Amino acid sequence: MELNMVCAPLRGLCAHRGGCDSSTRGRPSAHRRTSRVLRRTRRMIDWRKKNPDCRRAMFKVHCASRRCERRVPYAADRPYEPRDTRVKPAPLTCPDTPPFTRQSTPGRARAPVSRICNNTSMSTRPLPDASAPTGDSAAADGVRIQRIREQFPAINSTQTALLDNAGGSQAPRAVADAIRDYMLNTYVQLGADYDVSVQSTQTVQRAHDFVRLLMNGDGIGEVALGASSSSLLRTLGDCYADALPAGSRIIVAEWGHESNIGPWVRHDGKAFEVVWWRVSRETGMPRLEELRELVKVGAAVVAFPHASNLFGDLFDVAAATKIAHGAGARVVVDGVAFAPHRAIDVRALDVDWYVYSTYKVYGPHMGAMFGKKEAFAEITGPNHFFIPREAASYKFELGGVSHEGCAGLLGLWRHLCFLAGEDAAGPWRRQTIELAFERMQEIEAPLQARLIEYLSSRNDVRIIGPASADPAERVSTISFVHKAKPSREIAQGANRAGHGIRFGHFYAWRLCEALGLQPEDGVVRVSLVHYNTMDEVERLIGFLDSAL
Ligand SMILES: Cc1ncc(COP(=O)(O)O)c(C=O)c1O
């Protein structure tokens, strides 16, 4: 591949404006950008020469003038061909150009994600210089969000604006590719000594390791994976019912999703005595004071959510945990509504158990549960009697976990690196994860602010939960009810007009009842994540303006 073959079309990108050279004449910054793109192109070509196995057949070059963007074919003569790579799987795709440039900094050494992109030479290659465009910040944001949306093919294959992400997020290409690659190359039984089995076993083990890092639980606990958060919590409730003395007091938050209520309530009057931690009837919000009172009589477990899946509020988990621990209770936190928006930090929160759904965090349909070592040690998981108790995760994973799902979980690392502007071939780093979630928060903050501003401006609408748009207080899951119109009518009208939102109780049945709402009609919920756009929010507002 000759440099000219790439540079020529690159220059051609600006041909309609008289060519890059002439169009940037007299504009030194544009000239600098042009040379940067050419330098980057040269680097990419050199890298491609050294990495001929890389399957990526196209790469995108940004027009230096930022007026247009086109895909430049590279190695069009080499279409993607699945190879028989059972022993040594081929790399999936090259790391994509990150939307935010930031060079990797050395961090704690961990095993590289070599099974996802096992071309180890990539770790030494310089990142493509994909500086976020400078200048007009609205335009720069537009380009960034466009690059992010390109990672999620499903967003672009529907006319509907996907604003129901609290129900389940889209998966980026990196996750889908990882699942596909696993199934085509290393889909064998775990635990044997033959090479492919060794690889598969490592994939599953590494997925546990990765999720543990994602939750910041390294060194203090383990992660069990399962079909869903509901199934993991149900199992946990049953395990505690076996382990605790009959009649143990379990404090259960009324405002949570039923998945962290039902598993405790089903043993009420037998193994447990369930005590309700209710929301204030005046404000509709929970209070720490109430928990302080409840634990005075003693408690074995306190179960509550990190954020309500209706309110989108950020609850003070660390403070609640401190109160519960003061009374000698374990805490079981449902982090499902929190996890798509902020980096989970079980270490900082000091929680005993923390559960989230991986399919709402841009991954495959699974659930993940962190447990402190001592918490795992006090219960016996449901797996067979001969599985040692010390095999904490596996003791919980009756029949094992989805192997291809584990591969998909590992694929998420690539998307997080993409957001953080770091090289996915580098070692896993907690800082990268935190940075990626900070990027998500930056993108989501103005979207939630705009929607809340609009809803607050209407006197016929009631926002359910805090009306604050402050990202320190809430995530971008926003629910409301209308004075006269049923939630069903609003949501269904919106759906017909191409806005993918939902209505109902969202399994927070008891919260709806506590707020005096009919659970069947419940609330209208709009849940935004980092691939949503201001345009989608404005269009929804336009619809609400005409429909309400
Ligand atoms: C806050 C919350 N907790 C728990 C769950 C249950 O998760 P899963 O579907 O993984 O069982 C959900 C699902 O929507 C949820 O929103």
XYZ file of C-alpha atoms and ligand atoms in Angstrom:
564
model
C 0.000 0.000 0.000
C 1.605 3.191 -1.092
C 1.310 6.342 0.878
C 0.123 8.189 -2.184
C -2.836 5.898 -2.561
C -4.100 7.177 0.727
C -2.868 10.739 0.478
C -4.376 11.303 -2.925
C -7.947 10.664 -1.885
C -7.189 12.508 1.314
C -6.288 15.601 -0.611
C -9.272 14.894 -2.790
C -11.520 15.281 0.211
C -11.107 18.993 -0.109
C -11.031 19.054 -3.853
C -14.476 20.574 -4.006
C -13.046 23.486 -2.130
C -10.066 23.828 -4.386
C -7.960 21.147 -2.752
C -6.476 21.041 0.696
C -3.430 23.017 -0.295
C -5.284 25.961 -1.718
C -8.183 25.821 0.709
C -5.887 26.046 3.692
C -3.651 28.712 2.212
C -3.492 31.681 4.527
C -4.962 29.599 7.334
C -2.030 28.253 9.302
C -4.146 26.234 11.728
C -5.874 24.426 8.862
C -2.471 23.737 7.334
C -1.289 22.293 10.605
C -4.316 20.076 10.758
C -3.712 18.885 7.225
C -0.156 17.899 7.988
C -1.288 16.216 11.151
C -3.725 14.093 9.217
C -1.021 13.181 6.720
C 1.389 12.311 9.504
C -1.239 10.183 11.114
C -1.971 8.491 7.839
C 1.700 7.650 7.411
C 1.804 6.192 10.893
C -1.266 4.105 10.249
C 0.187 2.777 7.012
C 3.452 1.863 8.720
C 1.512 0.157 11.427
C -0.575 -1.726 8.904
C 2.578 -2.973 7.210
C 3.808 -4.344 10.507
C 0.415 -5.841 11.296
C -0.792 -7.407 8.061
C -3.204 -9.689 9.929
C -5.322 -6.883 11.171
C -8.800 -7.348 9.764
C -9.809 -3.771 9.596
C -10.242 -3.081 5.920
C -11.274 0.538 6.120
C -10.204 3.421 8.167
C -11.628 6.804 8.449
C -9.758 9.931 7.693
C -11.041 13.265 8.757
C -10.815 16.005 6.271
C -8.326 18.418 7.656
C -10.671 21.281 6.969
C -13.310 19.536 9.124
C -15.880 20.312 6.477
C -16.313 16.773 5.371
C -15.571 13.280 6.480
C -15.241 10.275 4.284
C -14.121 6.715 4.517
C -10.999 6.031 2.550
C -10.733 2.447 1.414
C -7.647 0.714 2.559
C -6.560 -2.643 1.269
C -9.840 -3.101 -0.509
C -8.267 -6.154 -2.049
C -8.302 -7.838 1.346
C -11.902 -8.415 2.405
C -12.552 -9.832 5.839
C -12.119 -13.596 5.845
C -12.694 -15.639 8.935
C -9.642 -17.799 9.381
C -9.239 -21.071 11.104
C -7.489 -19.535 14.048
C -8.467 -21.853 16.829
C -5.012 -22.122 18.263
C -4.123 -18.482 17.793
C -7.194 -16.336 17.219
C -6.753 -13.409 14.946
C -7.169 -9.921 16.339
C -10.672 -8.637 16.054
C -10.443 -5.131 14.817
C -7.973 -2.376 15.171
C -8.645 0.048 17.962
C -10.884 2.733 16.659
C -9.886 6.302 16.560
C -10.766 7.600 19.987
C -13.063 10.584 20.195
C -10.955 12.152 22.899
C -7.208 11.963 22.510
C -5.196 11.054 25.540
C -1.998 9.061 25.479
C -1.857 6.052 27.752
C 0.014 6.628 30.949
C 1.808 3.834 32.696
C -0.368 2.127 35.263
C -0.550 -0.926 37.391
C 0.539 -3.886 35.323
C -2.268 -6.306 34.591
C -2.669 -8.948 31.996
C -3.255 -7.207 28.658
C -6.545 -7.804 26.933
C -4.654 -9.910 24.482
C -7.513 -12.287 23.853
C -9.615 -9.514 22.536
C -6.980 -7.987 20.372
C -4.085 -10.343 20.623
C -1.744 -8.531 18.336
C 0.692 -7.656 21.051
C 2.656 -5.355 18.794
C -0.289 -2.997 19.024
C 0.596 -2.125 22.577
C 3.719 -0.325 21.413
C 2.161 1.429 18.479
C 1.370 5.117 18.864
C -2.257 6.019 19.069
C -3.668 7.525 15.924
C -3.716 11.231 16.603
C -7.422 11.875 16.650
C -7.508 15.155 18.451
C -11.007 16.247 19.150
C -11.611 19.119 16.801
C -10.817 22.476 18.280
C -12.717 25.661 17.695
C -16.444 25.929 18.001
C -17.276 23.650 20.902
C -20.802 22.806 19.731
C -19.344 21.582 16.434
C -16.656 19.656 18.287
C -19.270 18.011 20.485
C -21.225 17.117 17.363
C -18.235 15.359 15.847
C -17.499 13.509 19.092
C -21.016 12.242 19.495
C -21.068 11.199 15.864
C -17.939 9.126 16.394
C -19.466 7.526 19.446
C -22.684 6.714 17.619
C -20.704 5.021 14.877
C -19.632 2.477 17.502
C -23.257 1.405 17.964
C -24.501 0.044 14.650
C -28.012 -0.612 15.984
C -28.615 3.081 16.634
C -28.194 3.778 12.979
C -30.350 0.919 11.804
C -33.570 2.352 13.212
C -35.485 5.579 12.692
C -36.536 5.529 16.336
C -34.551 7.608 18.807
C -33.533 5.093 21.480
C -34.419 6.869 24.716
C -35.324 3.816 26.779
C -31.810 2.832 27.730
C -32.523 2.150 31.399
C -34.367 -0.906 30.094
C -31.255 -2.071 28.240
C -28.504 -0.263 26.377
C -27.125 -0.836 22.917
C -23.896 -2.802 22.553
C -20.933 -1.291 20.755
C -19.319 -3.030 17.835
C -16.353 -4.079 20.013
C -18.650 -6.141 22.250
C -20.500 -7.751 19.358
C -17.214 -8.537 17.582
C -15.806 -10.175 20.694
C -18.829 -12.449 21.054
C -18.711 -13.381 17.392
C -15.003 -14.027 17.505
C -15.333 -16.253 20.546
C -18.101 -18.326 19.007
C -16.290 -18.762 15.728
C -12.878 -19.525 17.155
C -12.816 -20.839 20.706
C -16.289 -22.131 21.511
C -15.276 -25.263 23.416
C -15.667 -26.694 26.873
C -13.734 -25.112 29.699
C -11.244 -26.747 31.975
C -9.443 -29.192 29.669
C -5.735 -29.104 28.878
C -6.023 -28.781 25.109
C -5.055 -25.371 23.802
C -8.453 -24.014 22.743
C -9.989 -25.067 26.015
C -7.219 -23.282 27.867
C -8.061 -20.135 25.919
C -11.779 -20.413 26.605
C -11.149 -20.976 30.294
C -9.007 -17.868 30.335
C -11.715 -15.836 28.609
C -14.225 -16.711 31.300
C -11.716 -16.114 34.094
C -10.585 -12.827 32.594
C -14.173 -11.627 32.268
C -14.549 -12.084 36.027
C -11.283 -10.207 36.552
C -12.350 -7.409 34.251
C -15.744 -6.932 35.868
C -14.084 -6.952 39.281
C -11.841 -4.117 38.135
C -14.820 -2.341 36.586
C -16.404 -2.385 40.045
C -13.076 -1.566 41.739
C -13.185 -4.716 43.804
C -9.654 -6.018 43.212
C -8.140 -7.477 46.344
C -11.253 -7.157 48.491
C -13.722 -9.534 46.899
C -14.919 -11.637 44.001
C -17.411 -11.323 41.182
C -20.047 -13.888 40.274
C -21.726 -13.637 36.893
C -25.204 -14.829 36.056
C -28.174 -14.540 33.768
C -29.422 -11.278 35.291
C -29.351 -9.145 38.404
C -32.732 -10.565 39.403
C -31.458 -14.131 39.328
C -28.274 -13.281 41.244
C -30.197 -11.423 43.942
C -32.746 -14.183 44.235
C -29.950 -16.699 44.760
C -28.304 -14.411 47.295
C -31.562 -14.060 49.256
C -31.992 -17.830 49.324
C -28.400 -18.328 50.466
C -28.862 -15.906 53.358
C -32.137 -17.621 54.258
C -30.104 -20.821 54.685
C -27.227 -19.154 56.498
C -28.907 -16.757 58.940
C -30.750 -17.718 62.116
C -34.529 -17.901 61.645
C -36.287 -14.573 62.075
C -33.243 -12.431 61.198
C -34.194 -8.813 60.583
C -33.780 -7.725 56.975
C -34.291 -4.034 56.200
C -35.625 -3.592 52.683
C -35.869 -0.301 50.778
C -39.350 0.244 49.465
C -38.213 2.421 46.556
C -36.076 -0.220 44.884
C -36.672 -2.453 41.890
C -38.483 -5.633 42.907
C -35.350 -7.692 42.198
C -33.840 -6.516 45.517
C -37.149 -6.708 47.395
C -38.809 -9.971 46.395
C -35.820 -12.208 47.311
C -36.075 -10.987 50.925
C -39.841 -10.696 51.207
C -40.380 -14.283 50.051
C -38.740 -15.496 53.271
C -40.631 -13.026 55.467
C -42.225 -14.681 58.496
C -39.967 -17.723 58.094
C -36.223 -17.282 57.765
C -36.495 -13.481 57.895
C -38.439 -10.710 59.494
C -38.674 -8.012 56.817
C -38.682 -4.410 57.995
C -39.542 -1.693 55.482
C -37.342 1.334 54.888
C -39.932 3.632 53.400
C -39.739 6.823 51.352
C -40.962 10.012 52.958
C -44.657 10.503 52.186
C -44.037 14.256 51.914
C -41.042 14.347 49.575
C -41.228 10.898 48.025
C -37.551 10.451 48.885
C -35.769 8.036 51.251
C -34.053 9.343 54.396
C -30.935 8.141 56.178
C -32.495 9.171 59.482
C -35.096 6.493 59.066
C -32.416 3.850 58.547
C -30.659 5.006 61.720
C -33.858 4.362 63.620
C -34.499 0.989 61.987
C -31.087 -0.494 62.699
C -31.315 0.364 66.387
C -33.332 -2.811 66.916
C -30.705 -4.771 64.972
C -30.413 -5.979 61.399
C -28.666 -8.760 59.542
C -28.998 -7.309 56.035
C -29.959 -3.916 54.572
C -31.024 -4.055 50.916
C -31.365 -0.851 48.886
C -30.636 0.637 45.446
C -27.798 2.967 44.460
C -30.197 4.897 42.247
C -33.906 4.428 41.754
C -34.789 3.295 38.258
C -37.633 5.841 38.297
C -36.017 8.764 40.123
C -32.524 8.576 38.668
C -31.314 9.991 42.000
C -27.862 9.250 43.377
C -28.342 7.801 46.808
C -25.662 8.162 49.474
C -24.664 4.506 49.561
C -21.494 5.099 51.588
C -23.440 6.821 54.369
C -26.147 4.147 54.436
C -23.496 1.428 54.471
C -21.770 3.043 57.411
C -25.013 3.076 59.357
C -25.733 -0.561 58.458
C -22.221 -1.705 59.325
C -22.493 0.127 62.634
C -25.329 -2.247 63.460
C -23.409 -5.285 62.224
C -25.540 -5.712 59.078
C -24.437 -6.598 55.577
C -25.534 -4.305 52.742
C -26.858 -5.552 49.423
C -26.903 -2.766 46.857
C -28.761 -2.826 43.556
C -26.540 -0.741 41.265
C -28.427 -1.446 38.062
C -29.765 2.090 37.517
C -26.430 3.658 38.460
C -23.977 1.528 36.515
C -24.649 2.755 32.942
C -23.718 6.311 33.940
C -20.933 6.333 36.530
C -17.975 4.162 37.442
C -18.950 1.721 40.182
C -16.580 1.852 43.148
C -17.341 -0.875 45.666
C -14.130 -0.101 47.530
C -15.038 3.526 48.181
C -18.618 2.615 49.066
C -17.420 -0.230 51.324
C -20.460 -2.323 50.347
C -20.670 -6.073 50.993
C -22.685 -6.962 47.899
C -23.253 -4.928 44.753
C -25.194 -6.066 41.698
C -25.598 -4.632 38.208
C -26.883 -5.765 34.821
C -24.194 -5.910 32.170
C -26.723 -5.553 29.354
C -27.548 -2.063 30.573
C -23.869 -1.148 30.546
C -23.226 -1.659 26.835
C -22.561 -5.363 27.194
C -24.178 -8.783 26.727
C -27.328 -9.895 28.534
C -25.953 -10.972 31.906
C -25.801 -9.829 35.518
C -22.751 -9.307 37.726
C -22.489 -9.458 41.491
C -19.552 -8.308 43.583
C -19.212 -9.739 47.071
C -16.547 -9.036 49.655
C -14.425 -12.076 50.480
C -15.852 -12.315 53.988
C -19.397 -11.961 52.679
C -18.912 -14.784 50.178
C -17.359 -16.876 52.942
C -20.433 -16.747 55.176
C -22.854 -18.263 52.646
C -22.911 -21.399 50.552
C -23.719 -20.878 46.890
C -26.161 -23.124 45.084
C -23.636 -25.071 43.000
C -23.088 -28.815 43.601
C -21.853 -30.112 46.950
C -18.450 -31.150 45.619
C -17.649 -27.643 44.292
C -15.447 -26.232 47.052
C -16.873 -23.367 49.044
C -13.674 -21.417 48.420
C -14.456 -21.295 44.687
C -16.566 -18.273 45.538
C -17.720 -17.203 42.056
C -18.263 -20.690 40.695
C -20.121 -21.754 43.799
C -22.682 -19.168 42.706
C -22.661 -19.933 39.007
C -24.836 -22.983 38.863
C -24.155 -24.674 35.524
C -21.548 -22.052 34.627
C -21.996 -18.730 32.856
C -22.413 -17.676 29.251
C -18.952 -18.130 27.779
C -19.594 -15.957 24.759
C -21.130 -13.399 27.113
C -17.820 -13.362 28.977
C -16.024 -12.634 25.710
C -18.474 -9.781 25.136
C -17.804 -8.379 28.585
C -14.119 -8.240 27.717
C -15.003 -6.394 24.518
C -16.337 -3.533 26.620
C -12.778 -2.624 27.538
C -12.242 -1.499 23.956
C -15.239 0.790 24.082
C -14.141 2.307 27.364
C -10.683 2.940 25.905
C -12.308 4.498 22.883
C -14.181 6.912 25.136
C -11.125 7.593 27.265
C -8.957 8.159 24.185
C -6.568 5.422 25.204
C -5.008 2.439 23.538
C -7.066 -0.712 24.082
C -3.965 -2.836 23.659
C -2.518 -1.459 26.863
C -3.031 -3.090 30.249
C -6.347 -2.707 32.023
C -6.332 0.381 34.163
C -8.920 1.532 36.649
C -8.173 5.157 35.659
C -9.220 4.426 32.084
C -12.531 3.075 33.292
C -13.112 6.148 35.445
C -12.156 8.475 32.641
C -14.535 6.754 30.236
C -17.417 7.166 32.677
C -16.474 10.804 33.217
C -16.822 11.278 29.467
C -20.253 9.691 29.617
C -21.262 12.035 32.412
C -20.009 15.062 30.445
C -22.129 14.057 27.487
C -25.227 13.216 29.493
C -25.234 16.324 31.731
C -26.505 18.861 29.159
C -29.090 16.384 27.860
C -30.624 15.814 31.278
C -30.424 19.540 32.039
C -32.392 20.405 28.907
C -35.107 17.817 29.465
C -35.519 18.699 33.134
C -35.593 22.407 32.291
C -38.409 21.748 29.839
C -40.412 19.490 32.156
C -39.985 21.906 35.061
C -41.301 24.753 32.906
C -44.683 23.025 32.575
C -47.183 23.307 35.376
C -49.168 20.315 34.132
C -46.234 17.924 34.587
C -44.745 16.466 37.773
C -41.207 15.158 37.707
C -41.018 12.015 39.809
C -38.027 12.198 42.132
C -35.565 15.072 42.307
C -36.142 17.924 39.870
C -32.450 18.771 40.070
C -30.430 18.383 36.891
C -27.139 18.389 38.791
C -25.008 15.373 37.743
C -23.794 15.186 41.332
C -27.351 14.408 42.358
C -28.799 12.364 39.554
C -28.247 10.309 36.423
C -30.083 10.876 33.178
C -33.085 8.658 33.934
C -36.035 11.021 34.156
C -39.637 10.126 34.958
C -42.734 12.275 34.989
C -46.510 12.148 35.111
C -49.021 14.490 33.527
C -51.901 16.073 35.437
C -54.553 14.810 33.051
C -53.090 12.477 30.455
C -52.291 8.860 31.283
C -48.638 7.874 30.974
C -49.654 5.134 28.550
C -51.155 7.628 26.121
C -48.100 9.895 26.218
C -45.582 7.089 25.758
C -47.520 5.333 23.016
C -47.995 8.604 21.144
C -44.278 9.262 21.438
C -43.469 5.768 20.178
C -45.626 6.297 17.097
C -43.768 9.548 16.447
C -40.366 7.819 16.564
C -39.325 8.459 20.176
C -38.421 5.226 21.962
C -39.603 5.927 25.507
C -41.673 3.837 27.933
C -44.356 4.058 30.589
C -45.279 1.893 33.577
C -43.921 0.898 36.978
C -40.659 -0.541 35.670
C -40.836 -3.185 38.419
C -40.681 -0.452 41.058
C -44.270 -1.388 41.843
C -44.085 -0.605 45.534
C -42.573 2.828 44.908
C -45.391 3.723 42.524
C -47.901 2.723 45.164
C -46.052 4.721 47.825
C -46.211 7.779 45.561
C -49.932 7.308 45.034
C -49.552 6.282 41.393
C -51.420 3.440 39.694
C -48.526 1.049 38.960
C -50.047 -0.178 35.680
C -49.970 3.308 34.235
C -47.001 4.387 36.362
C -44.786 7.099 34.946
C -43.396 8.159 31.583
C -39.687 7.425 31.661
C -36.983 8.850 29.415
C -33.542 7.386 29.955
C -30.574 8.886 28.156
C -27.038 7.586 27.845
C -23.825 8.786 26.239
C -24.842 7.951 22.673
C -27.977 10.084 22.791
C -27.962 13.548 21.277
C -29.384 16.972 22.009
C -31.223 16.708 18.722
C -33.069 13.622 20.008
C -33.947 15.453 23.214
C -35.163 18.524 21.311
C -37.311 16.389 19.027
C -38.855 14.669 22.021
C -39.540 18.046 23.621
C -41.143 19.161 20.365
C -43.403 16.123 20.511
C -44.292 16.647 24.184
C -45.061 20.280 23.455
C -47.645 19.321 20.895
C -49.018 16.254 22.709
C -49.454 17.501 26.283
C -32.841 -0.749 39.190
C -32.976 -2.132 38.629
N -32.637 -3.176 39.391
C -32.706 -4.430 38.937
C -33.155 -4.704 37.679
C -33.233 -6.134 37.221
O -32.184 -6.398 36.351
P -32.168 -7.726 35.488
O -33.022 -7.480 34.302
O -30.728 -7.923 35.130
O -32.685 -8.803 36.310
C -33.530 -3.661 36.843
C -34.038 -3.935 35.499
O -34.592 -3.120 34.837
C -33.440 -2.341 37.341
O -33.768 -1.288 36.590
